[in-house]
Amino acid sequence: MQDLSQTEENYLKAIFKISEGTPTPASTNAISAEVSTSAASVTDMVIRLSKKELVDYKKRKGVRLTSKGLQIATHLIRKHRLWEVFLVEKLSFSWDEVHDIAEQLEHIKSPDLVERLDTYLGHPRFDPHGDPIPDADGKFAFRKQVLLAELTRGEQGIVVGVQDHSTAFLQYLDQLQLILGAQIELLERFVYDESVKIMLNNSREMILSKKVCQNLFIQKQPSLK
Amino acid sequence: MQDLSQTEENYLKAIFKISEGTPTPASTNAISAEVSTSAASVTDMVIRLSKKELVDYKKRKGVRLTSKGLQIATHLIRKHRLWEVFLVEKLSFSWDEVHDIAEQLEHIKSPDLVERLDTYLGHPRFDPHGDPIPDADGKFAFRKQVLLAELTRGEQGIVVGVQDHSTAFLQYLDQLQLILGAQIELLERFVYDESVKIMLNNSREMILSKKVCQNLFIQKQPSLK
DNA sequence: ATTTATTTTTAGATTAGCCTAAATTTGTTA
DNA sequence: TAACAAATTTAGGCTAATCTAAAAATAAAT
Ligand SMILES: [Mn+2]
Ligand SMILES: [Mn+2]
Ligand SMILES: [Mn+2]
Ligand SMILES: [Mn+2]
């Protein structure tokens, strides 16, 4: 029940991220890639986490979070995303600058702090990248969304999130004015390179590459025409 | 020039605190008391800090911050106090709850964060305990203040700070409504136990012990009568 | 079914930060 | 000034978190 080190917390988050969605356990190599350490270090840490009953681990069988581990990981994500909202909404950072700072802030230990921050921010349900913020019980909001790549000609929607969180992509989107909340209509999809022509905010046409389409989440709107 | 560990940063702050005011170097024992480690560990750390040119150290002669070390310590205090303002002003923590959280927040590394926070808070010059917040260049605001113990009968002033930062004292002051900004007139000082009778906010008389008088900073006001 | 490649674990070391116990230096008092 | 006390440093060890190199297990390919 003692406090975890930042390192231990980061491992739990990494394992969560890797096994999100899939029921298969996280492999040593996957974790080592995620936390940027050697596979040997991962084995070491994973054994320690399993002694603390935060993960289930059997030699060469990969790792799974226990419910205790899952709870801690979810709470870390809650803190991370709330801090990101704070940085963008209150300190006017842009969405490509906040991740690294939130990586540090998420480790601050205080029972009250998160909840007060949440209240102060007005209980936001999504972070600046459109990712859902789990509530105090660890429940994630669900939103029906599709990749822009899955939209068919004539369909409309709102930009609600990104798949790729890289600075390069986020800054590129800023330049294109493809920020969260932007309104999009798919005018045409070109078979040649799978690029698309869209209408942005009912006012401007623009061509987007396949790569962009595969990394932008859209919430569909009923076509009004 | 690499990043310092939290521990190293805490030692620099401790040395700063000990040598604040006095020109005499900080002793090993004083530091060990301040950071709650053994004297042996202090010697160890102090040697490492001097290799990084953050302190001047000569065996058995005590430790002094170099200008580089002083700059880092001051910046840590700036961050600490700004975060305390944030916690009280924005998240409505009370002044006795914020120190431990600020102890953690002060170690967050980000070139921009502090300055944006400072702007967001409106460039406060004093923290919730009345301690001055150094500016970006490391300059502390100066304010003419005296202890309540130094006030003479008939003199008036405003509560502007505390010497003792303990939770017990701060909570006691809250109960007495002796918060920062409270207006005080010294009605009488009793020789028997050096307690005083004061008029609080021109509306209520109250007796305060010698101990309280020695831990409350007052900014004198010209008596208006 | 062997051989080869990949993944994972083991072994042995390193570093920061801490500890206790003992030695040394410095300061104080008889 | 000699004896005692206090402050400081040295010596030796411990733990968490990391590394590299080598061994072992599993998976893939010939
Ligand atoms: Mn993030
Ligand atoms: Mn995010
Ligand atoms: Mn404080
Ligand atoms: Mn303070």
Coordinates of N, CA and C in Angstrom, one line a residue, chain A residues 3-209:
Chain A
D3 N 3.6 4.2 -1.2 CA 3.6 4.9 -2.4 C 4.5 4.3 -3.5
L4 N 4.1 4.4 -4.7 CA 5.0 3.9 -5.8 C 5.9 4.9 -6.2
S5 N 7.1 4.5 -6.8 CA 8.0 5.4 -7.4 C 7.4 5.9 -8.7
Q6 N 8.0 6.9 -9.2 CA 7.5 7.4 -10.6 C 7.8 6.3 -11.6
T7 N 8.9 5.7 -11.5 CA 9.2 4.6 -12.4 C 8.2 3.5 -12.4
E8 N 7.8 3.1 -11.2 CA 6.8 2.0 -11.1 C 5.5 2.5 -11.7
E9 N 5.2 3.7 -11.5 CA 3.9 4.3 -12.0 C 4.0 4.3 -13.6
N10 N 5.1 4.6 -14.1 CA 5.2 4.7 -15.5 C 5.1 3.3 -16.2
Y11 N 5.6 2.3 -15.5 CA 5.5 0.9 -16.0 C 4.0 0.6 -16.1
L12 N 3.3 0.9 -15.0 CA 1.8 0.5 -15.0 C 1.1 1.2 -16.1
K13 N 1.4 2.4 -16.3 CA 0.8 3.2 -17.5 C 1.1 2.5 -18.8
A14 N 2.4 2.1 -18.9 CA 2.8 1.5 -20.2 C 2.1 0.2 -20.4
I15 N 2.0 -0.6 -19.4 CA 1.3 -1.9 -19.5 C -0.2 -1.6 -19.9
F16 N -0.8 -0.7 -19.2 CA -2.2 -0.3 -19.6 C -2.3 0.0 -21.0
K17 N -1.4 0.9 -21.5 CA -1.5 1.4 -22.9 C -1.4 0.3 -23.8
I18 N -0.5 -0.6 -23.6 CA -0.2 -1.8 -24.5 C -1.4 -2.7 -24.5
S19 N -2.0 -3.0 -23.4 CA -3.1 -4.0 -23.4 C -4.4 -3.4 -23.5
E20 N -4.5 -2.0 -23.7 CA -5.8 -1.4 -24.0 C -6.4 -2.0 -25.2
G21 N -7.7 -2.4 -25.0 CA -8.3 -3.1 -26.2 C -8.1 -4.6 -26.2
T22 N -6.9 -5.0 -26.5 CA -6.6 -6.4 -26.6 C -6.7 -7.1 -25.2
P23 N -7.1 -8.4 -25.3 CA -7.1 -9.2 -24.0 C -5.7 -9.9 -23.8
T24 N -4.8 -9.9 -24.8 CA -3.5 -10.5 -24.7 C -2.6 -9.7 -23.8
P25 N -1.9 -10.5 -23.0 CA -1.0 -9.8 -22.0 C 0.1 -9.0 -22.7
A26 N 0.7 -8.0 -22.0 CA 1.8 -7.2 -22.6 C 3.1 -8.0 -22.6
S27 N 3.8 -8.0 -23.7 CA 5.1 -8.7 -23.8 C 6.2 -7.8 -23.2
T28 N 7.3 -8.5 -22.8 CA 8.4 -7.8 -22.2 C 9.0 -6.8 -23.2
N29 N 9.1 -7.2 -24.5 CA 9.6 -6.3 -25.5 C 8.7 -5.1 -25.7
A30 N 7.4 -5.3 -25.7 CA 6.5 -4.2 -25.9 C 6.7 -3.2 -24.8
I31 N 6.8 -3.7 -23.6 CA 7.0 -2.8 -22.5 C 8.3 -2.0 -22.6
S32 N 9.4 -2.8 -23.0 CA 10.7 -2.2 -23.0 C 10.7 -1.1 -24.1
A33 N 10.0 -1.3 -25.2 CA 9.9 -0.2 -26.2 C 9.1 1.0 -25.6
E34 N 8.0 0.7 -24.9 CA 7.2 1.8 -24.4 C 7.9 2.7 -23.4
V35 N 8.6 2.1 -22.5 CA 9.3 2.8 -21.4 C 10.7 3.2 -21.8
S36 N 11.2 2.7 -23.0 CA 12.6 3.0 -23.4 C 13.6 2.5 -22.4
T37 N 13.5 1.2 -22.0 CA 14.6 0.6 -21.2 C 14.9 -0.7 -21.9
S38 N 15.9 -1.4 -21.3 CA 16.2 -2.7 -21.9 C 15.2 -3.8 -21.4
A39 N 15.1 -4.8 -22.2 CA 14.2 -5.9 -21.8 C 14.6 -6.5 -20.4
A40 N 15.9 -6.5 -20.2 CA 16.3 -7.0 -18.9 C 15.8 -6.2 -17.7
S41 N 15.8 -4.9 -17.9 CA 15.2 -4.0 -16.8 C 13.7 -4.3 -16.6
V42 N 13.1 -4.5 -17.8 CA 11.6 -4.8 -17.7 C 11.3 -6.0 -16.9
T43 N 12.0 -7.1 -17.2 CA 11.9 -8.4 -16.4 C 12.0 -8.1 -14.9
D44 N 13.1 -7.4 -14.6 CA 13.3 -7.0 -13.2 C 12.2 -6.3 -12.6
M45 N 11.7 -5.2 -13.2 CA 10.6 -4.4 -12.7 C 9.3 -5.2 -12.6
V46 N 9.1 -6.0 -13.6 CA 7.8 -6.7 -13.6 C 7.7 -7.7 -12.5
I47 N 8.9 -8.3 -12.1 CA 8.9 -9.2 -11.0 C 8.5 -8.4 -9.7
R48 N 9.1 -7.2 -9.6 CA 8.8 -6.4 -8.4 C 7.3 -5.9 -8.3
L49 N 6.8 -5.6 -9.5 CA 5.4 -5.2 -9.5 C 4.5 -6.3 -9.2
S50 N 4.9 -7.5 -9.6 CA 4.0 -8.7 -9.3 C 4.1 -9.0 -7.8
K51 N 5.2 -8.8 -7.2 CA 5.3 -9.0 -5.7 C 4.4 -8.0 -5.0
K52 N 4.2 -6.9 -5.6 CA 3.3 -5.9 -5.0 C 1.8 -6.1 -5.4
E53 N 1.6 -7.2 -6.2 CA 0.3 -7.6 -6.7 C -0.4 -6.5 -7.5
L54 N 0.5 -5.8 -8.3 CA 0.0 -4.8 -9.2 C -0.2 -5.4 -10.6
V55 N 0.6 -6.5 -10.9 CA 0.5 -7.2 -12.2 C 0.5 -8.7 -11.9
D56 N -0.1 -9.4 -12.9 CA 0.0 -10.9 -12.9 C 1.1 -11.2 -13.9
Y57 N 2.1 -12.0 -13.5 CA 3.2 -12.2 -14.4 C 3.6 -13.7 -14.2
K58 N 3.7 -14.4 -15.4 CA 4.3 -15.7 -15.4 C 5.3 -15.7 -16.4
K59 N 6.5 -16.2 -16.0 CA 7.7 -16.3 -16.9 C 7.3 -16.5 -18.4
R60 N 7.8 -15.7 -19.2 CA 7.6 -15.9 -20.7 C 6.1 -15.9 -21.1
K61 N 5.2 -15.5 -20.2 CA 3.8 -15.4 -20.6 C 3.3 -14.0 -20.7
G62 N 4.1 -13.1 -20.5 CA 3.7 -11.7 -20.5 C 3.0 -11.2 -19.2
V63 N 2.6 -10.0 -19.2 CA 2.1 -9.3 -18.0 C 0.7 -8.8 -18.2
R64 N -0.1 -8.8 -17.2 CA -1.4 -8.3 -17.2 C -1.6 -7.5 -15.9
L65 N -2.3 -6.4 -15.9 CA -2.6 -5.6 -14.7 C -3.6 -6.3 -13.8
T66 N -3.3 -6.3 -12.5 CA -4.4 -6.8 -11.6 C -5.4 -5.6 -11.5
S67 N -6.5 -5.9 -10.7 CA -7.5 -4.8 -10.6 C -6.9 -3.6 -9.8
K68 N -6.0 -3.9 -8.9 CA -5.3 -2.9 -8.2 C -4.4 -2.1 -9.1
G69 N -3.7 -2.8 -10.0 CA -2.8 -2.1 -10.9 C -3.6 -1.3 -11.9
L70 N -4.7 -1.9 -12.3 CA -5.5 -1.2 -13.3 C -6.1 0.1 -12.7
Q71 N -6.4 0.1 -11.5 CA -7.0 1.3 -10.8 C -5.9 2.4 -10.7
I72 N -4.7 2.0 -10.4 CA -3.7 3.0 -10.3 C -3.4 3.6 -11.6
A73 N -3.3 2.7 -12.7 CA -3.0 3.2 -14.0 C -4.0 4.2 -14.5
T74 N -5.3 3.8 -14.2 CA -6.4 4.7 -14.7 C -6.4 6.0 -13.9
H75 N -6.0 6.0 -12.7 CA -5.9 7.2 -11.9 C -4.8 8.1 -12.4
L76 N -3.7 7.5 -12.9 CA -2.6 8.3 -13.4 C -3.0 8.9 -14.7
I77 N -3.8 8.2 -15.5 CA -4.3 8.8 -16.8 C -5.3 9.9 -16.5
R78 N -6.1 9.7 -15.5 CA -7.0 10.8 -15.1 C -6.2 12.1 -14.8
K79 N -5.2 11.9 -13.9 CA -4.4 13.1 -13.6 C -3.7 13.7 -14.8
H80 N -3.0 12.8 -15.6 CA -2.3 13.3 -16.8 C -3.2 14.2 -17.6
R81 N -4.4 13.7 -17.9 CA -5.3 14.4 -18.8 C -5.9 15.6 -18.2
L82 N -6.2 15.6 -16.9 CA -6.7 16.8 -16.3 C -5.6 17.9 -16.3
W83 N -4.4 17.5 -16.0 CA -3.3 18.5 -16.1 C -3.2 19.1 -17.5
E84 N -3.3 18.2 -18.5 CA -3.2 18.7 -19.9 C -4.3 19.8 -20.1
V85 N -5.5 19.5 -19.6 CA -6.6 20.5 -19.8 C -6.2 21.8 -19.1
F86 N -5.7 21.7 -17.9 CA -5.3 22.9 -17.2 C -4.3 23.7 -18.0
L87 N -3.3 23.0 -18.5 CA -2.2 23.7 -19.2 C -2.7 24.4 -20.4
V88 N -3.6 23.8 -21.1 CA -4.2 24.4 -22.4 C -5.2 25.5 -22.0
E89 N -6.1 25.1 -21.1 CA -7.3 26.0 -20.9 C -6.9 27.2 -20.0
K90 N -6.0 27.0 -19.0 CA -5.7 28.1 -18.1 C -4.4 28.7 -18.4
L91 N -3.4 28.0 -18.8 CA -2.1 28.6 -19.0 C -1.8 28.8 -20.5
S92 N -2.8 28.6 -21.3 CA -2.7 28.8 -22.8 C -1.5 28.2 -23.5
F93 N -1.1 27.0 -23.1 CA -0.2 26.2 -23.8 C -0.9 25.7 -25.1
S94 N -0.2 25.3 -26.1 CA -0.9 24.7 -27.2 C -0.8 23.2 -27.1
W95 N -1.7 22.5 -27.7 CA -1.9 21.0 -27.5 C -0.7 20.2 -27.8
D96 N 0.3 20.7 -28.5 CA 1.5 19.9 -28.8 C 2.6 20.2 -27.7
E97 N 2.4 21.0 -26.7 CA 3.4 21.3 -25.8 C 3.1 20.7 -24.4
V98 N 2.0 20.1 -24.2 CA 1.6 19.8 -22.8 C 1.9 18.4 -22.4
H99 N 2.1 17.5 -23.3 CA 2.3 16.1 -22.9 C 3.5 15.9 -21.9
D100 N 4.6 16.4 -22.2 CA 5.8 16.2 -21.4 C 5.7 16.8 -20.0
I101 N 5.0 17.9 -19.9 CA 4.8 18.5 -18.6 C 3.8 17.7 -17.8
A102 N 2.8 17.2 -18.5 CA 1.8 16.3 -17.8 C 2.4 15.0 -17.3
E103 N 3.4 14.6 -18.1 CA 4.1 13.3 -17.7 C 4.7 13.5 -16.3
Q104 N 5.1 14.7 -16.0 CA 5.7 15.0 -14.6 C 4.6 15.2 -13.6
L105 N 3.6 16.1 -14.0 CA 2.6 16.5 -13.1 C 1.7 15.3 -12.6
E106 N 1.6 14.3 -13.5 CA 0.7 13.1 -13.1 C 1.3 12.4 -11.9
H107 N 2.5 12.6 -11.5 CA 3.1 11.8 -10.4 C 3.0 12.6 -9.0
I108 N 2.4 13.8 -9.1 CA 2.2 14.5 -7.8 C 1.3 13.8 -6.9
K109 N 1.7 13.6 -5.7 CA 0.8 12.8 -4.7 C 0.1 13.7 -3.8
S110 N -1.2 13.7 -3.9 CA -2.1 14.4 -3.0 C -3.5 13.9 -3.2
P111 N -4.1 13.5 -2.1 CA -5.5 12.9 -2.3 C -6.4 14.0 -2.8
D112 N -6.3 15.2 -2.4 CA -7.3 16.2 -2.8 C -7.1 16.9 -4.1
L113 N -5.8 17.0 -4.4 CA -5.4 17.9 -5.5 C -6.2 17.5 -6.8
V114 N -6.2 16.3 -7.2 CA -6.9 15.9 -8.5 C -8.3 16.3 -8.5
E115 N -9.0 16.0 -7.4 CA -10.4 16.3 -7.4 C -10.7 17.8 -7.4
R116 N -9.9 18.5 -6.7 CA -10.1 20.0 -6.7 C -9.8 20.6 -8.1
L117 N -8.7 20.0 -8.7 CA -8.4 20.4 -10.1 C -9.6 20.1 -11.0
D118 N -10.1 18.9 -10.9 CA -11.2 18.5 -11.7 C -12.4 19.5 -11.6
T119 N -12.7 19.8 -10.3 CA -13.8 20.8 -10.1 C -13.5 22.1 -10.7
Y120 N -12.3 22.6 -10.5 CA -11.8 23.9 -11.0 C -12.0 24.0 -12.5
L121 N -11.7 22.9 -13.2 CA -11.8 22.8 -14.6 C -13.2 22.6 -15.1
G122 N -14.1 22.3 -14.2 CA -15.5 22.1 -14.6 C -15.7 20.7 -15.1
H123 N -15.0 19.7 -14.5 CA -15.2 18.3 -14.8 C -15.2 18.0 -16.3
P124 N -14.1 18.3 -16.9 CA -14.0 18.1 -18.4 C -14.0 16.6 -18.7
R125 N -14.6 16.1 -19.8 CA -14.7 14.7 -20.0 C -13.6 14.3 -21.1
F126 N -13.0 15.3 -21.8 CA -12.0 14.9 -22.8 C -10.8 15.9 -22.6
D127 N -9.6 15.4 -22.9 CA -8.5 16.2 -22.8 C -8.2 17.0 -24.1
P128 N -7.2 17.8 -24.2 CA -7.0 18.6 -25.4 C -6.7 17.9 -26.7
H129 N -6.5 16.6 -26.6 CA -6.3 15.8 -27.8 C -7.5 14.9 -28.1
G130 N -8.6 15.2 -27.3 CA -9.8 14.4 -27.5 C -9.9 13.1 -26.8
D131 N -8.9 12.8 -26.0 CA -8.9 11.5 -25.3 C -9.8 11.6 -24.0
P132 N -10.5 10.6 -23.7 CA -11.5 10.7 -22.6 C -10.8 10.7 -21.3
I133 N -11.3 11.5 -20.3 CA -10.7 11.6 -19.0 C -11.6 10.7 -18.1
P134 N -11.0 9.6 -17.5 CA -11.7 8.8 -16.6 C -12.2 9.5 -15.4
D135 N -13.4 9.2 -14.9 CA -13.9 9.9 -13.7 C -13.3 9.3 -12.5
A136 N -13.6 9.8 -11.3 CA -13.0 9.4 -10.1 C -13.1 7.9 -9.8
D137 N -14.1 7.3 -10.4 CA -14.3 5.8 -10.2 C -13.5 5.0 -11.3
G138 N -12.9 5.7 -12.2 CA -12.1 5.1 -13.3 C -12.9 4.8 -14.5
K139 N -14.1 5.3 -14.6 CA -14.9 5.0 -15.8 C -14.6 6.0 -17.0
F140 N -14.3 5.5 -18.1 CA -14.0 6.3 -19.3 C -15.2 6.7 -20.0
A141 N -15.4 7.9 -20.5 CA -16.5 8.3 -21.3 C -16.3 7.6 -22.7
F142 N -17.5 7.2 -23.3 CA -17.4 6.6 -24.6 C -18.0 7.6 -25.6
R143 N -17.4 7.7 -26.8 CA -18.0 8.5 -27.8 C -17.9 7.8 -29.1
K144 N -18.9 7.9 -29.9 CA -18.9 7.2 -31.2 C -18.1 8.0 -32.1
Q145 N -17.0 7.4 -32.6 CA -16.1 8.2 -33.5 C -15.5 7.2 -34.5
V146 N -15.2 7.8 -35.6 CA -14.5 7.0 -36.7 C -13.3 7.8 -37.2
L147 N -12.4 7.1 -37.9 CA -11.3 7.8 -38.5 C -11.8 8.5 -39.8
L148 N -11.2 9.6 -40.1 CA -11.6 10.3 -41.3 C -11.5 9.3 -42.5
A149 N -10.6 8.4 -42.4 CA -10.4 7.4 -43.5 C -11.6 6.6 -43.7
E150 N -12.5 6.5 -42.7 CA -13.7 5.6 -42.8 C -14.9 6.4 -43.3
L151 N -14.8 7.7 -43.4 CA -15.9 8.5 -43.9 C -16.2 8.2 -45.4
T152 N -17.4 8.2 -45.8 CA -17.7 8.1 -47.2 C -18.1 9.4 -47.8
R153 N -18.0 9.6 -49.1 CA -18.3 10.8 -49.8 C -19.7 11.4 -49.4
G154 N -19.7 12.7 -49.1 CA -20.9 13.3 -48.7 C -21.2 13.3 -47.2
E155 N -20.5 12.5 -46.5 CA -20.7 12.5 -45.0 C -20.1 13.7 -44.3
Q156 N -20.7 14.1 -43.2 CA -20.1 15.2 -42.4 C -19.8 14.8 -41.0
G157 N -19.0 15.6 -40.4 CA -18.6 15.3 -39.0 C -17.8 16.4 -38.4
I158 N -17.5 16.2 -37.1 CA -16.7 17.1 -36.3 C -15.4 16.5 -35.9
V159 N -14.3 17.2 -36.0 CA -13.0 16.7 -35.5 C -13.0 16.6 -34.0
V160 N -12.9 15.3 -33.5 CA -12.9 15.2 -32.0 C -11.7 14.6 -31.4
G161 N -10.7 14.2 -32.2 CA -9.5 13.6 -31.6 C -8.5 13.2 -32.6
V162 N -7.3 12.8 -32.0 CA -6.2 12.4 -32.9 C -5.7 11.0 -32.4
Q163 N -5.2 10.2 -33.4 CA -4.6 8.9 -33.1 C -3.2 9.1 -32.8
D164 N -2.5 9.8 -33.7 CA -1.1 10.2 -33.6 C -1.0 11.4 -32.7
H165 N -0.2 11.3 -31.6 CA -0.1 12.5 -30.7 C 1.2 13.2 -30.9
S166 N 2.0 12.9 -32.0 CA 3.3 13.6 -32.2 C 3.2 15.1 -32.4
T167 N 4.2 15.8 -31.9 CA 4.2 17.2 -32.1 C 4.1 17.6 -33.5
A168 N 4.8 16.9 -34.4 CA 4.7 17.2 -35.8 C 3.3 17.2 -36.3
F169 N 2.6 16.1 -36.0 CA 1.2 16.0 -36.5 C 0.3 17.1 -35.9
L170 N 0.4 17.3 -34.6 CA -0.4 18.3 -34.0 C -0.2 19.7 -34.5
Q171 N 1.1 20.0 -34.7 CA 1.4 21.4 -35.3 C 1.0 21.5 -36.7
Y172 N 1.0 20.4 -37.5 CA 0.6 20.4 -38.9 C -0.9 20.7 -38.9
L173 N -1.7 20.0 -38.0 CA -3.1 20.2 -37.9 C -3.4 21.7 -37.5
D174 N -2.7 22.2 -36.6 CA -2.9 23.6 -36.3 C -2.8 24.5 -37.5
Q175 N -1.7 24.3 -38.3 CA -1.5 25.1 -39.5 C -2.7 24.9 -40.5
L176 N -3.3 23.7 -40.6 CA -4.4 23.5 -41.5 C -5.7 24.0 -40.9
Q177 N -5.6 24.5 -39.6 CA -6.8 24.8 -38.8 C -7.8 23.7 -38.6
L178 N -7.2 22.5 -38.6 CA -8.0 21.3 -38.3 C -7.9 21.0 -36.8
I179 N -8.5 22.0 -36.0 CA -8.4 21.8 -34.6 C -9.7 21.1 -34.1
L180 N -9.7 20.6 -32.8 CA -10.9 20.0 -32.3 C -12.1 20.9 -32.5
G181 N -13.2 20.3 -32.9 CA -14.4 21.1 -33.1 C -14.6 21.5 -34.5
A182 N -13.6 21.4 -35.3 CA -13.7 21.8 -36.7 C -14.7 21.0 -37.4
Q183 N -15.5 21.6 -38.4 CA -16.5 20.9 -39.1 C -16.0 20.5 -40.4
I184 N -16.3 19.2 -40.8 CA -15.8 18.7 -42.0 C -16.8 18.0 -42.8
E185 N -16.8 18.2 -44.2 CA -17.6 17.4 -45.1 C -16.7 16.7 -46.1
L186 N -16.9 15.4 -46.3 CA -16.0 14.7 -47.2 C -16.6 14.9 -48.6
L187 N -15.9 15.7 -49.4 CA -16.3 16.0 -50.8 C -16.0 14.8 -51.8
E188 N -14.8 14.3 -51.6 CA -14.3 13.4 -52.6 C -13.1 12.6 -52.1
R189 N -13.1 11.3 -52.4 CA -11.9 10.5 -52.1 C -11.2 10.0 -53.4
F190 N -10.0 10.2 -53.5 CA -9.2 9.9 -54.7 C -8.6 8.5 -54.6
V191 N -9.0 7.6 -55.5 CA -8.5 6.2 -55.4 C -7.0 6.2 -55.6
Y192 N -6.4 7.1 -56.4 CA -5.0 7.0 -56.7 C -4.1 6.9 -55.5
D193 N -4.2 7.8 -54.5 CA -3.4 7.8 -53.4 C -4.2 7.9 -52.1
E194 N -5.5 7.6 -52.2 CA -6.4 7.6 -51.0 C -6.4 9.0 -50.3
S195 N -6.0 10.0 -51.0 CA -6.2 11.3 -50.4 C -7.7 11.7 -50.5
V196 N -8.0 12.8 -49.8 CA -9.4 13.3 -49.9 C -9.5 14.8 -50.0
K197 N -10.6 15.2 -50.6 CA -10.9 16.6 -50.6 C -12.1 16.8 -49.6
I198 N -11.9 17.8 -48.7 CA -12.9 18.1 -47.7 C -13.3 19.5 -47.8
M199 N -14.5 19.8 -47.2 CA -14.9 21.2 -47.0 C -14.8 21.4 -45.5
L200 N -13.9 22.5 -45.2 CA -13.7 22.7 -43.7 C -14.5 23.9 -43.3
N201 N -15.3 23.7 -42.2 CA -16.2 24.7 -41.6 C -17.0 25.5 -42.6
N202 N -17.5 24.7 -43.6 CA -18.4 25.2 -44.6 C -17.8 26.4 -45.4
S203 N -16.5 26.5 -45.4 CA -16.0 27.7 -46.0 C -14.7 27.5 -46.8
R204 N -14.1 26.4 -46.7 CA -12.8 26.3 -47.4 C -12.6 24.8 -47.8
E205 N -12.2 24.6 -49.0 CA -11.8 23.3 -49.5 C -10.4 23.0 -49.2
M206 N -10.1 21.7 -49.0 CA -8.7 21.4 -48.8 C -8.4 19.9 -49.0
I207 N -7.2 19.6 -49.5 CA -6.8 18.2 -49.7 C -6.1 17.6 -48.6
L208 N -6.4 16.4 -48.1 CA -5.7 15.8 -47.0 C -5.2 14.4 -47.4
S209 N -3.9 14.1 -47.0 CA -3.3 12.9 -47.4 C -3.9 11.7 -46.7

